[in-house]
PDB file of C-alpha atoms and ligand atoms in Angstrom:
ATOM      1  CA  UNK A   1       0.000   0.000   0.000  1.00  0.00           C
ATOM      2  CA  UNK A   2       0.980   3.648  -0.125  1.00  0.00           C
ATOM      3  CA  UNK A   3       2.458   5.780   2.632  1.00  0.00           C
ATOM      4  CA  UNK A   4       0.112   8.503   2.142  1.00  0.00           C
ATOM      5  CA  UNK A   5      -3.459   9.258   0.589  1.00  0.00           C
ATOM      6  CA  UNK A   6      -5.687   6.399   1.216  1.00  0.00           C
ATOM      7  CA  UNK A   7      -8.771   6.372   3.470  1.00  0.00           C
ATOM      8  CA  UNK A   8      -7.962   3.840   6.398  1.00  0.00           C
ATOM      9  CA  UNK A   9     -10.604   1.654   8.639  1.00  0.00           C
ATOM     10  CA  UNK A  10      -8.626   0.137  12.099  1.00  0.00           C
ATOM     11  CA  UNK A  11     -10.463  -1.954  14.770  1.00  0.00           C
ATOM     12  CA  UNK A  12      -8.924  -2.539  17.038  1.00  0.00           C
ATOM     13  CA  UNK A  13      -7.434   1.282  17.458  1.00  0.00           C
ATOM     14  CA  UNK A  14      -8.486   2.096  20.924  1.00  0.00           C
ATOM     15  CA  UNK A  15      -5.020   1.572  21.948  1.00  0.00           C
ATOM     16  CA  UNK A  16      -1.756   0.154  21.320  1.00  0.00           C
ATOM     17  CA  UNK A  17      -0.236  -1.028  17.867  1.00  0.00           C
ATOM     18  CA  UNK A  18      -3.549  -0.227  16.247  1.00  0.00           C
ATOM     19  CA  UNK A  19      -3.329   3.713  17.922  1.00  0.00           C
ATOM     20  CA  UNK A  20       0.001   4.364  17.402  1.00  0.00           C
ATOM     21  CA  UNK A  21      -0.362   2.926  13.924  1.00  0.00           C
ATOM     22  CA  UNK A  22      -3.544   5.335  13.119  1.00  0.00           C
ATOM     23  CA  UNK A  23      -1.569   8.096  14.325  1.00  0.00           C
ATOM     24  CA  UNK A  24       1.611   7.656  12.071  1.00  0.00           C
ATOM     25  CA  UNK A  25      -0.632   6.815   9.201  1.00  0.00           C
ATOM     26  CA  UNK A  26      -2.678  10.196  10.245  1.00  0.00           C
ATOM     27  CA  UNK A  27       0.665  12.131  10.426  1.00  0.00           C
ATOM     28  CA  UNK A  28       1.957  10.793   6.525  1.00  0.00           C
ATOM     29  CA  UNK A  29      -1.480  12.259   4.912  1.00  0.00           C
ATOM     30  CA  UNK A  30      -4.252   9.820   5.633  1.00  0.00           C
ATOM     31  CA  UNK A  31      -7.547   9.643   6.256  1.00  0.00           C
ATOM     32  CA  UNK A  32      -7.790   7.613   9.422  1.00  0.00           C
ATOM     33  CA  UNK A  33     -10.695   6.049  11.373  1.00  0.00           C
ATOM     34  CA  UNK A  34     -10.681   4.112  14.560  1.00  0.00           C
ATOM     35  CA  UNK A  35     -12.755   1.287  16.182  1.00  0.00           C
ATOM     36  CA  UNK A  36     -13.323  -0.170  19.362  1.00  0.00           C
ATOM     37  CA  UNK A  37     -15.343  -0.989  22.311  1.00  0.00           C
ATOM     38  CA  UNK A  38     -14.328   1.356  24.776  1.00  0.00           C
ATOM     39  CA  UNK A  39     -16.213   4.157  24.303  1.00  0.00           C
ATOM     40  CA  UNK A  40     -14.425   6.167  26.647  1.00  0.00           C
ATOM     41  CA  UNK A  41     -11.510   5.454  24.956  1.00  0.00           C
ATOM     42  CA  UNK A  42     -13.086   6.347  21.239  1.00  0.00           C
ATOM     43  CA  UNK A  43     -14.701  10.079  22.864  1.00  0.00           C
ATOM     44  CA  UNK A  44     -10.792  10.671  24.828  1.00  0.00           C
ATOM     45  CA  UNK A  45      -9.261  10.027  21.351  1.00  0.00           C
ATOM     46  CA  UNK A  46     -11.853  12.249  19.198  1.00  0.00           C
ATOM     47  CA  UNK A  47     -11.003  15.010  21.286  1.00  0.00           C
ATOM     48  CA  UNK A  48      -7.418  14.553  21.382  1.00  0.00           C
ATOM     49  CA  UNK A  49      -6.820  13.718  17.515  1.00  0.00           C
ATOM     50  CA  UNK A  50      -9.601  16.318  16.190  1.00  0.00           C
ATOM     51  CA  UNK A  51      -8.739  14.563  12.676  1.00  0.00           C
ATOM     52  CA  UNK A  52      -9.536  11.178  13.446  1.00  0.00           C
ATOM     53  CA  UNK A  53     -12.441   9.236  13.232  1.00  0.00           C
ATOM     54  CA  UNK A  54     -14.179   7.259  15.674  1.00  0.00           C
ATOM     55  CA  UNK A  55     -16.658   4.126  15.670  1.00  0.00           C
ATOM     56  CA  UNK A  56     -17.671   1.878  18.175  1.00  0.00           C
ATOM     57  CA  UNK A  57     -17.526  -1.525  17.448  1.00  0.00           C
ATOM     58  CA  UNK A  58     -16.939  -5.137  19.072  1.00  0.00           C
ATOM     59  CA  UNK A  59     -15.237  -7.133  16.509  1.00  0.00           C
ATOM     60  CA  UNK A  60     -16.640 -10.522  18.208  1.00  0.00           C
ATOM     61  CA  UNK A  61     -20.444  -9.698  17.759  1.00  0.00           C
ATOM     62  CA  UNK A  62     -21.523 -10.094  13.692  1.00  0.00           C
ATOM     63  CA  UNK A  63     -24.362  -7.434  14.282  1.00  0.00           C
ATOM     64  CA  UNK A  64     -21.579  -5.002  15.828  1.00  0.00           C
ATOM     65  CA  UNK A  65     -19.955  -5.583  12.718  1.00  0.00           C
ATOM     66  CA  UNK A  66     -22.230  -4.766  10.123  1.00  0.00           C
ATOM     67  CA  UNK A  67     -23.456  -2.139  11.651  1.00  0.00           C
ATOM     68  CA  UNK A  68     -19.981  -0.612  11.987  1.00  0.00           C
ATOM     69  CA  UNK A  69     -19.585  -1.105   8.264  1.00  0.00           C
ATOM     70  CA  UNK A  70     -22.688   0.507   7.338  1.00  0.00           C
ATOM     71  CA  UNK A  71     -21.587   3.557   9.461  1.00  0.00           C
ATOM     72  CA  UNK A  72     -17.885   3.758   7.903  1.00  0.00           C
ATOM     73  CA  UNK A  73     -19.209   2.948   4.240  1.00  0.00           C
ATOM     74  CA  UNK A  74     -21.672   6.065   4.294  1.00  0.00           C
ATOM     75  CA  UNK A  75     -19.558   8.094   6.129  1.00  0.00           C
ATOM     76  CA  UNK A  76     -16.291   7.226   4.193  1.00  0.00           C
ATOM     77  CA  UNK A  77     -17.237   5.998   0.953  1.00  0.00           C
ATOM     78  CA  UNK A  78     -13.888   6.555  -0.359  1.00  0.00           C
ATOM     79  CA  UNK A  79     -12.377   3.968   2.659  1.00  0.00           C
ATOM     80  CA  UNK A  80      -9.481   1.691   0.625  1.00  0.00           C
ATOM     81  CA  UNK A  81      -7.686   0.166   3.642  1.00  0.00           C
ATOM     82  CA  UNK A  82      -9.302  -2.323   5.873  1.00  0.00           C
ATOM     83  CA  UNK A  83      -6.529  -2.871   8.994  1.00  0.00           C
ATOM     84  CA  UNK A  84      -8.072  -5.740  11.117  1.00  0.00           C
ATOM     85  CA  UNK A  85      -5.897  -5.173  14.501  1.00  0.00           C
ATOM     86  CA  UNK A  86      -8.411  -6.231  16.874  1.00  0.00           C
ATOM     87  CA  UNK A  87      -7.182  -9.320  18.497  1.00  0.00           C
ATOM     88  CA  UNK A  88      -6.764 -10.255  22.559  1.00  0.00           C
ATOM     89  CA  UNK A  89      -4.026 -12.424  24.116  1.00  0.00           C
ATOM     90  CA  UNK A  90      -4.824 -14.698  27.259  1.00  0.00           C
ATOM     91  CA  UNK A  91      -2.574 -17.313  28.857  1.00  0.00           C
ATOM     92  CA  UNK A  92      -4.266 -20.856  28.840  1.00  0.00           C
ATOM     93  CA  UNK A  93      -3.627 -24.016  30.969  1.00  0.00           C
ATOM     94  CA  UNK A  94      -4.319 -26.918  28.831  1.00  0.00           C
ATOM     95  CA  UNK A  95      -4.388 -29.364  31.850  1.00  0.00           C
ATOM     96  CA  UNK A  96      -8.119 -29.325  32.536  1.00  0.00           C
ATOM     97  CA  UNK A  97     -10.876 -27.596  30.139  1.00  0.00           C
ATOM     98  CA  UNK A  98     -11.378 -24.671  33.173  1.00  0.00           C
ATOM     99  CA  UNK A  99      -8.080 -24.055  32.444  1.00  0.00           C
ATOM    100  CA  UNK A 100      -8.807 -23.392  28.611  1.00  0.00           C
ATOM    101  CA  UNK A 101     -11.734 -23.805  27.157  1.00  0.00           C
ATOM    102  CA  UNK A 102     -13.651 -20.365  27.695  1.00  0.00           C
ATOM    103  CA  UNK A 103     -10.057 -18.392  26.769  1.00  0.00           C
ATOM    104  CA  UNK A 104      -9.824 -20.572  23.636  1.00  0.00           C
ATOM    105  CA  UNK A 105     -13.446 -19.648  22.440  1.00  0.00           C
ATOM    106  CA  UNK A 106     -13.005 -16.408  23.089  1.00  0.00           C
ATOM    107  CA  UNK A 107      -9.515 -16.200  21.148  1.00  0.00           C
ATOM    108  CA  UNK A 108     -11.313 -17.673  18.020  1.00  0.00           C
ATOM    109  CA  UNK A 109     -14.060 -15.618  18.377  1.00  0.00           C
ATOM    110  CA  UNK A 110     -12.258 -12.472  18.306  1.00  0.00           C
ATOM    111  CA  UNK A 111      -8.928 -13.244  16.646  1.00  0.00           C
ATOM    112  CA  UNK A 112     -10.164 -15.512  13.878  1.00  0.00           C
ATOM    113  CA  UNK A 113     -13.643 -14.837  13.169  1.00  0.00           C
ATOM    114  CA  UNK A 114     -13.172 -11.230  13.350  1.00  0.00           C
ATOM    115  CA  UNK A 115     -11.204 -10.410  10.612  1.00  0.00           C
ATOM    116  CA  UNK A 116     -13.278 -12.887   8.786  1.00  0.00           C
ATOM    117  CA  UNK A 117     -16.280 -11.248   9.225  1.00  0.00           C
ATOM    118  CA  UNK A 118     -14.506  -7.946   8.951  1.00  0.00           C
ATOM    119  CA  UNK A 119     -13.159  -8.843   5.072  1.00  0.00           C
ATOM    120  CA  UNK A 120     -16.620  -9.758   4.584  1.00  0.00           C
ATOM    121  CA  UNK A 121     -18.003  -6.549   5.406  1.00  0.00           C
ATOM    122  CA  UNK A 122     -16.110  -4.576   3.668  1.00  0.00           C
ATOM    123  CA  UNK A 123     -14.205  -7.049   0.200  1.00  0.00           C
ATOM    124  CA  UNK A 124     -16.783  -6.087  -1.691  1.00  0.00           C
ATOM    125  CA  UNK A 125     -16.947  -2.052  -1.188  1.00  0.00           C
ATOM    126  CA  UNK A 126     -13.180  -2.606  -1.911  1.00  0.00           C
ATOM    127  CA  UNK A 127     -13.031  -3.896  -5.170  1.00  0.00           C
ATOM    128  CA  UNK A 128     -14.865  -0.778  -6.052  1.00  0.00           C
ATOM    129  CA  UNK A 129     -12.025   0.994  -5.822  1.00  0.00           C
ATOM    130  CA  UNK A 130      -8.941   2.002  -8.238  1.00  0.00           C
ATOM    131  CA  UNK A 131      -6.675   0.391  -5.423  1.00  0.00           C
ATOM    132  CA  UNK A 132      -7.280  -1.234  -1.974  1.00  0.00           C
ATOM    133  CA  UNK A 133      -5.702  -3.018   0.768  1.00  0.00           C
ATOM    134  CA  UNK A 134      -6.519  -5.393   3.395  1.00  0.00           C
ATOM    135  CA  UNK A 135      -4.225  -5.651   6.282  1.00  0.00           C
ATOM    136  CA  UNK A 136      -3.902  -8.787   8.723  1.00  0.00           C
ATOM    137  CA  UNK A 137      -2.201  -8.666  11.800  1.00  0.00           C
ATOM    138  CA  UNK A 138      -0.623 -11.816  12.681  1.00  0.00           C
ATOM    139  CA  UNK A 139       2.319 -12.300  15.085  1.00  0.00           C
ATOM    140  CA  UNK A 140       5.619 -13.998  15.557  1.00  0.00           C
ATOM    141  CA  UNK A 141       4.207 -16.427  17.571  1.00  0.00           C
ATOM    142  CA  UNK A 142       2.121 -17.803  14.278  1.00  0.00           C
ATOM    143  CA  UNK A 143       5.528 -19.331  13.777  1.00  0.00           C
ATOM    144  CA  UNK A 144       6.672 -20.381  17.037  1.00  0.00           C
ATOM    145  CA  UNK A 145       5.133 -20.690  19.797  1.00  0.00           C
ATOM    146  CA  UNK A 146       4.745 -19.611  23.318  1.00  0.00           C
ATOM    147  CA  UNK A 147       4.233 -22.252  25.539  1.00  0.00           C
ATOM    148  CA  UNK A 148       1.457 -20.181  27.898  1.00  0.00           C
ATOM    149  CA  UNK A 149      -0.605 -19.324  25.033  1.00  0.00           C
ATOM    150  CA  UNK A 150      -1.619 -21.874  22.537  1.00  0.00           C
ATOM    151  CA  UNK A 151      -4.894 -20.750  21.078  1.00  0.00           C
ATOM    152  CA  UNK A 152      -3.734 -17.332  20.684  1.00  0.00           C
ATOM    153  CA  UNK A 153      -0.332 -19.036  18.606  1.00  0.00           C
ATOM    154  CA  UNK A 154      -3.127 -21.110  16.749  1.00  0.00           C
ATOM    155  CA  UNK A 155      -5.001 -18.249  15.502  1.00  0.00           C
ATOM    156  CA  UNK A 156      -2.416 -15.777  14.649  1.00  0.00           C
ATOM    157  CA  UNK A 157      -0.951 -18.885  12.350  1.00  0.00           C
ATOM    158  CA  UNK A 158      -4.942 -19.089  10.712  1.00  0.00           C
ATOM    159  CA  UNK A 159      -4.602 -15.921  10.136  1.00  0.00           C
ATOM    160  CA  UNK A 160      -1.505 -16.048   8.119  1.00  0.00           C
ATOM    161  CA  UNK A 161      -2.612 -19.016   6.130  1.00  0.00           C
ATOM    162  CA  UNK A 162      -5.866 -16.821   5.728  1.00  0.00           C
ATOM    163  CA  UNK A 163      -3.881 -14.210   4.194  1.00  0.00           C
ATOM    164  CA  UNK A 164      -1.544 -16.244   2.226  1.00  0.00           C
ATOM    165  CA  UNK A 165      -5.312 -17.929   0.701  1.00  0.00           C
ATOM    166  CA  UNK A 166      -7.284 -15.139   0.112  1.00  0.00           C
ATOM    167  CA  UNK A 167      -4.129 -13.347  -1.205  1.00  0.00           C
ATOM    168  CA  UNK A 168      -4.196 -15.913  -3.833  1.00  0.00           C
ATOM    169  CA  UNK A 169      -8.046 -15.399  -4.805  1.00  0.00           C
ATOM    170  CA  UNK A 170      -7.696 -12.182  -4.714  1.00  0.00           C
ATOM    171  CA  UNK A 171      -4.914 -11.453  -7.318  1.00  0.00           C
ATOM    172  CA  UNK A 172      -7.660 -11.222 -10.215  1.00  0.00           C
ATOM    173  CA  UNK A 173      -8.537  -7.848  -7.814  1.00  0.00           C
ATOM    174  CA  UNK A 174      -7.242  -4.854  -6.958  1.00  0.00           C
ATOM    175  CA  UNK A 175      -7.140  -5.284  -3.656  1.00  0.00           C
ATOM    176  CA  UNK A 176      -3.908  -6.514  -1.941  1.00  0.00           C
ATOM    177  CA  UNK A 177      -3.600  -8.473   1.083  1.00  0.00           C
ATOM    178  CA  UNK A 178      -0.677  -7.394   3.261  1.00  0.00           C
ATOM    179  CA  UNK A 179       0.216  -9.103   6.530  1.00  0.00           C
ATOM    180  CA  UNK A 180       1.584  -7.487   9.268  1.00  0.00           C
ATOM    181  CA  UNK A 181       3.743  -9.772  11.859  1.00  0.00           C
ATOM    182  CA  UNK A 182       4.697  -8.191  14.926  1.00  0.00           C
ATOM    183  CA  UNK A 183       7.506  -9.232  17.320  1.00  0.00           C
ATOM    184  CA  UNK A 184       6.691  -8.617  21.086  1.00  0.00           C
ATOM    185  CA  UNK A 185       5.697  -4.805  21.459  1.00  0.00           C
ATOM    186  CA  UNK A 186       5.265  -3.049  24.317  1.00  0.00           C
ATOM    187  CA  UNK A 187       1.705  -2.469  24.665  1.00  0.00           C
ATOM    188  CA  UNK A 188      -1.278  -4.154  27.306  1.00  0.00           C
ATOM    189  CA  UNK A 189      -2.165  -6.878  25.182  1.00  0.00           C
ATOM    190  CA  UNK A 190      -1.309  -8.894  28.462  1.00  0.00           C
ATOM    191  CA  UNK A 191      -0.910  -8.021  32.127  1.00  0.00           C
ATOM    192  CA  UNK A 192       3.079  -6.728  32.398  1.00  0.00           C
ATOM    193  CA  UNK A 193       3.249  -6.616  28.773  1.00  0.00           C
ATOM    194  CA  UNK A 194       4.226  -2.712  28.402  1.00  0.00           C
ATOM    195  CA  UNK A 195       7.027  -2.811  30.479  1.00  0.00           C
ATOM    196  CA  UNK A 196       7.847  -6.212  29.419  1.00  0.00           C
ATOM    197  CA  UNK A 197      12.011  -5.555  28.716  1.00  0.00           C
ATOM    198  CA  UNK A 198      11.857  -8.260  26.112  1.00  0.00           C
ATOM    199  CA  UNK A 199       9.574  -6.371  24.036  1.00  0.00           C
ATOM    200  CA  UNK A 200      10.314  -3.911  21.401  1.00  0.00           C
ATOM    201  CA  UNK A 201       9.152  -0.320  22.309  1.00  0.00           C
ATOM    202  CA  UNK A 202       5.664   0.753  20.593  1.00  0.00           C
ATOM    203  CA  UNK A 203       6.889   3.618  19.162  1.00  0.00           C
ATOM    204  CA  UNK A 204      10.276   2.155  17.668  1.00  0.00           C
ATOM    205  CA  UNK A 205       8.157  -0.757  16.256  1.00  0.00           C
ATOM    206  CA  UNK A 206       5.276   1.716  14.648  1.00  0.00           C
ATOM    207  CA  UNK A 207       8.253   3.930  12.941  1.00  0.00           C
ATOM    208  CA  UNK A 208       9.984   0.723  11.766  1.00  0.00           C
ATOM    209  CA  UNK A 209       7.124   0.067  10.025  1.00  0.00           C
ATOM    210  CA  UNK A 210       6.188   3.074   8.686  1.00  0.00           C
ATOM    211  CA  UNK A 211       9.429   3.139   6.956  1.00  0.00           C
ATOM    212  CA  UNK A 212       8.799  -0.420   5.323  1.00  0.00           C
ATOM    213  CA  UNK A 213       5.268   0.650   3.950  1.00  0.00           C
ATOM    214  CA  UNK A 214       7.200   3.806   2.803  1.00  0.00           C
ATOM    215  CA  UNK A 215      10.371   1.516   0.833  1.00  0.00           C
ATOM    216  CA  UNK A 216       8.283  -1.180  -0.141  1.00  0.00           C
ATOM    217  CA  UNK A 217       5.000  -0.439  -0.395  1.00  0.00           C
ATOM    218  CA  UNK A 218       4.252  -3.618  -2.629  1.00  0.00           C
ATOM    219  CA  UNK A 219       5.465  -5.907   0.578  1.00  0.00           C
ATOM    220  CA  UNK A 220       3.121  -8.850   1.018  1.00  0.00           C
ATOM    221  CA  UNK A 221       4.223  -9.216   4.575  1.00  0.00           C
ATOM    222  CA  UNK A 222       5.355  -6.313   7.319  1.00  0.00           C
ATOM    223  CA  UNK A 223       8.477  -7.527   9.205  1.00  0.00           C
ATOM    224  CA  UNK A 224      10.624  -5.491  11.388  1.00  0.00           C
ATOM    225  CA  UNK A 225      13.973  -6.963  12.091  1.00  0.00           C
ATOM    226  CA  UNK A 226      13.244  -8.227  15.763  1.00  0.00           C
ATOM    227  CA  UNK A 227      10.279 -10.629  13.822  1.00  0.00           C
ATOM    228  CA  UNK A 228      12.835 -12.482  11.426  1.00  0.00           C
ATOM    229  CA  UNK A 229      14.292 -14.726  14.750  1.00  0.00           C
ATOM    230  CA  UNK A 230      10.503 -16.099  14.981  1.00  0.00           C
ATOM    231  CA  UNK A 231       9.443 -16.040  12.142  1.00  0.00           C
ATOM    232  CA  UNK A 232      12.175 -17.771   9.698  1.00  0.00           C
ATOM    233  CA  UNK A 233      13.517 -20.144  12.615  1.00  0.00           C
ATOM    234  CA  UNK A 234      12.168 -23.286  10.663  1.00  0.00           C
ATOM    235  CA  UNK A 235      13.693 -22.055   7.234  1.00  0.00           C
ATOM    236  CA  UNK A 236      17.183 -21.209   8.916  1.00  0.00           C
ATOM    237  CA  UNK A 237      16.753 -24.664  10.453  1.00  0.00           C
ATOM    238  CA  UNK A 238      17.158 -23.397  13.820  1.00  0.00           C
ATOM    239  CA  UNK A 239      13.351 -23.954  15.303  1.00  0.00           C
ATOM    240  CA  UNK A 240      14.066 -25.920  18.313  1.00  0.00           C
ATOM    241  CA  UNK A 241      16.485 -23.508  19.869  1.00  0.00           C
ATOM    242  CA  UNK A 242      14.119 -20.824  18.887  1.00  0.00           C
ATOM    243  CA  UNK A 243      11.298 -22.164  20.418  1.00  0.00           C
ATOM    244  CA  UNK A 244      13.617 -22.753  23.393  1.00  0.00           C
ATOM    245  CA  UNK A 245      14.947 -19.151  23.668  1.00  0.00           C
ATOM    246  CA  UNK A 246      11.639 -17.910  23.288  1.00  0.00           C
ATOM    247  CA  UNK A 247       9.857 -19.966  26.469  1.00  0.00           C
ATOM    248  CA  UNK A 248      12.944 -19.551  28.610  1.00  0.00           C
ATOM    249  CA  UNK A 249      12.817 -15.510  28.320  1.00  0.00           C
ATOM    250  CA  UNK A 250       9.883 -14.001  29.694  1.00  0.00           C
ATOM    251  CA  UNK A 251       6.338 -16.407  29.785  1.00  0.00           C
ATOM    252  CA  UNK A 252       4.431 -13.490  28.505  1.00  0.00           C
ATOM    253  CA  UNK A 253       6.821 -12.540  25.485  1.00  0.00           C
ATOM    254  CA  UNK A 254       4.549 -12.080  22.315  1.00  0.00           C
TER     255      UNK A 254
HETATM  256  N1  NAP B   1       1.847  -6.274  21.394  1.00  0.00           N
HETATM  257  C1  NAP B   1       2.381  -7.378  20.906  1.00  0.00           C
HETATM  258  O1  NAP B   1       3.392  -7.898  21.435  1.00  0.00           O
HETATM  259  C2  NAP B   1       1.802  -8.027  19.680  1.00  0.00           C
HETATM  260  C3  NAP B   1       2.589  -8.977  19.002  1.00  0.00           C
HETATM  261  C4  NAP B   1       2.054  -9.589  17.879  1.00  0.00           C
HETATM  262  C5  NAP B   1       0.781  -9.271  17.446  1.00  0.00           C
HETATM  263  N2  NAP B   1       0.042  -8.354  18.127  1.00  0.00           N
HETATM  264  C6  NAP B   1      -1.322  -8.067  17.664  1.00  0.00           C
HETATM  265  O2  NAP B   1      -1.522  -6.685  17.482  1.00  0.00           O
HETATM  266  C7  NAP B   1      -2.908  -6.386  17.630  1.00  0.00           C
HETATM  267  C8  NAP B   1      -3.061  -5.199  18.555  1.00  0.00           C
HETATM  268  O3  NAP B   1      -2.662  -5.567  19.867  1.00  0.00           O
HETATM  269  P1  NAP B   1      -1.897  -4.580  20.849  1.00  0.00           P
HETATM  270  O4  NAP B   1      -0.630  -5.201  21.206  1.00  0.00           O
HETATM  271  O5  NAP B   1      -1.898  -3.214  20.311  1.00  0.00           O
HETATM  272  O6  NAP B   1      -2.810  -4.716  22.180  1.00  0.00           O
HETATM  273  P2  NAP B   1      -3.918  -3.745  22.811  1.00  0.00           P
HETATM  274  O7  NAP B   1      -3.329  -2.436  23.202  1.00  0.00           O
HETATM  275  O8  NAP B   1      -4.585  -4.574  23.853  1.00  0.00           O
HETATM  276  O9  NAP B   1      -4.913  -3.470  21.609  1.00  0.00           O
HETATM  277  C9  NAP B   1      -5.900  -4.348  21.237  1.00  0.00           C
HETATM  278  C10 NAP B   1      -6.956  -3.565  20.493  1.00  0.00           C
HETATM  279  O10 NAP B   1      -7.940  -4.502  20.033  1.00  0.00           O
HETATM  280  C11 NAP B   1      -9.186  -4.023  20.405  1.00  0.00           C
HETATM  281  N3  NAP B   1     -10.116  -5.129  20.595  1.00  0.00           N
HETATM  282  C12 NAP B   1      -9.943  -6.265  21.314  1.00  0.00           C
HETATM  283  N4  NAP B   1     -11.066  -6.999  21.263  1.00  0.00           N
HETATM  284  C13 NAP B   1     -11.940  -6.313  20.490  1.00  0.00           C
HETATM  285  C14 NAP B   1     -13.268  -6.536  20.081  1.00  0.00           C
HETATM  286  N5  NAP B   1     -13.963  -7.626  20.437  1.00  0.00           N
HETATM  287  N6  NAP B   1     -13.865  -5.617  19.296  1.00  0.00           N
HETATM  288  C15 NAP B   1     -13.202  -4.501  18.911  1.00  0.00           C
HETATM  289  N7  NAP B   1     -11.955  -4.236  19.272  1.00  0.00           N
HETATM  290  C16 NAP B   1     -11.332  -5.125  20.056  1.00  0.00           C
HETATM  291  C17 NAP B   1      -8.994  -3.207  21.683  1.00  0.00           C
HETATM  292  O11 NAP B   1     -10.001  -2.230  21.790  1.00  0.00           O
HETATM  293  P3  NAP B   1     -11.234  -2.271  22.837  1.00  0.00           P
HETATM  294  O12 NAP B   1     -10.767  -2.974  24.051  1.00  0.00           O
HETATM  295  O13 NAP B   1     -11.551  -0.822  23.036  1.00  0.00           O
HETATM  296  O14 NAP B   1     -12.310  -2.992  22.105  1.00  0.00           O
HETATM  297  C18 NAP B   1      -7.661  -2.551  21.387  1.00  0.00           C
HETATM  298  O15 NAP B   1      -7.853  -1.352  20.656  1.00  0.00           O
HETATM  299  C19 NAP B   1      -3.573  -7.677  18.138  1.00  0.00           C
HETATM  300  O16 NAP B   1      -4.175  -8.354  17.061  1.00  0.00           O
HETATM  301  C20 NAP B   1      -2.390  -8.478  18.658  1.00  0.00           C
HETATM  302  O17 NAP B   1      -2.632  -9.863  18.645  1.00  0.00           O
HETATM  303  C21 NAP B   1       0.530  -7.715  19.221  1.00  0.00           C
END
């Protein structure tokens, strides 16, 4: 995608990657709208970022959705970027199904079938226009996994198959599927997670990628440096020590 001019949809934007990310792509000549569920959040950030756009939504409730759509379509009918950030992290014991079970539901719900239903609301109001993109958000741990969170490893790897697939059908389109794969980032997808020192620091990550979309804006995938050790372990042939490495430094490294 380009740097600059397009009209930009993120849930998922209340805070973190998907904030900082709105505000960079704000800052390079954007049109930039946010979603979420915390309202408070949504009302703090229209009044703070006069520019931006706001719309509630819950990415795991189908009605919340289309609804959302509706409201970004006629308000933004010239939207070309579709960034599904939305996603939630929870640690999981997979000894007993108290443990997991209600975590792993919710992790598919959200992290899975959201973007699903997300591309479905809005691929076709894409291919309308000259040029469009849709932007996953996977993780480094689609490619190796931490040990304390399985489902959430399980459905940021869907969601790079999903891209890879629909990246395929969707070459006869304009519309091009980009994936972005961060390393750990400093923000409160879990507990202790922004001051986790094994992360990489938001605004160092969002820059890093800002200059990637800027130098290659054709990219199929967004990866900062710090992503490469995760995500090419098993093509460098060095998996097991990866996967090693990454459970022995901090349990709640993303
Ligand atoms: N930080 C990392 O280390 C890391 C690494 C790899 C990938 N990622 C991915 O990056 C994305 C953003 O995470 P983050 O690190 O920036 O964490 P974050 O600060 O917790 O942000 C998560 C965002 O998702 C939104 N969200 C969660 N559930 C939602 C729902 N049902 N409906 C609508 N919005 C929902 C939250 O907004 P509301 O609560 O207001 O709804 C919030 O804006 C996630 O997909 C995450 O898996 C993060």
């Amino acid at each position: 995608m380009q740097i600059s001019g397009n009209t930009v949809f993120i849930p998922g934007a209340t805070s973190g990657i998907g904030l900082a990310l709105a505000l960079a792509l704000r800052d390079r000549g954007n049109t930039v709208v946010v979603g979420g569920r915390r309202t408070e959040l949504l009302e703090r950030i229209a009044a703070e970022h006069p520019g931006l756009g706001t719309v509630r939504i819950d990415t795991a409730d189908p009605a919340s959705i289309e609804t959302a759509a509706e409201d970004v379509l006629a308000r933004y009918p010239e939207l070309d970027v579709l960034v599904a950030m939305a996603g939630i992290m929870r640690a999981e014991d997979w000894h007993r199904p108290e443990g997991f079970l209600e975590t792993a539901e919710a992790t598919v719900t959200t992290n899975v079938l959201g973007p699903i239903r997300l591309i479905a609301a809005f691929v076709e109001h894409l291919q309308t226009r000259p040029e469009a993109t849709i932007m996953t958000v996977s993780s480094g741990l689609a490619f190796t996994p931490l040990k304390v969170t399985p489902t959430y490893n399980a459905s940021k790897a869907a969601i790079h198959m999903l891209s890879e697939s629909i990246r395929l059908q969707l070459a006869d389109t304009a519309v091009r599927v980009v994936e972005l794969e961060p390393p750990a980032v400093r923000t409160a997808l879990m507990p202790g997670h922004e001051d986790n020192e094994h992360a990489m620091p938001l605004d160092e990550f969002v820059a890093e990628v800002m200059g990637l979309i800027e130098s290659r804006p054709d990219a199929a995938e967004i990866q900062v440096e710090r992503v490469k050790f995760l995500r090419y372990g098993e093509a460098r042939g060095d998996y097991d020590q990866v996967v090693a490495a990454l459970n022995a430094a901090d349990p709640h490294n993303s």
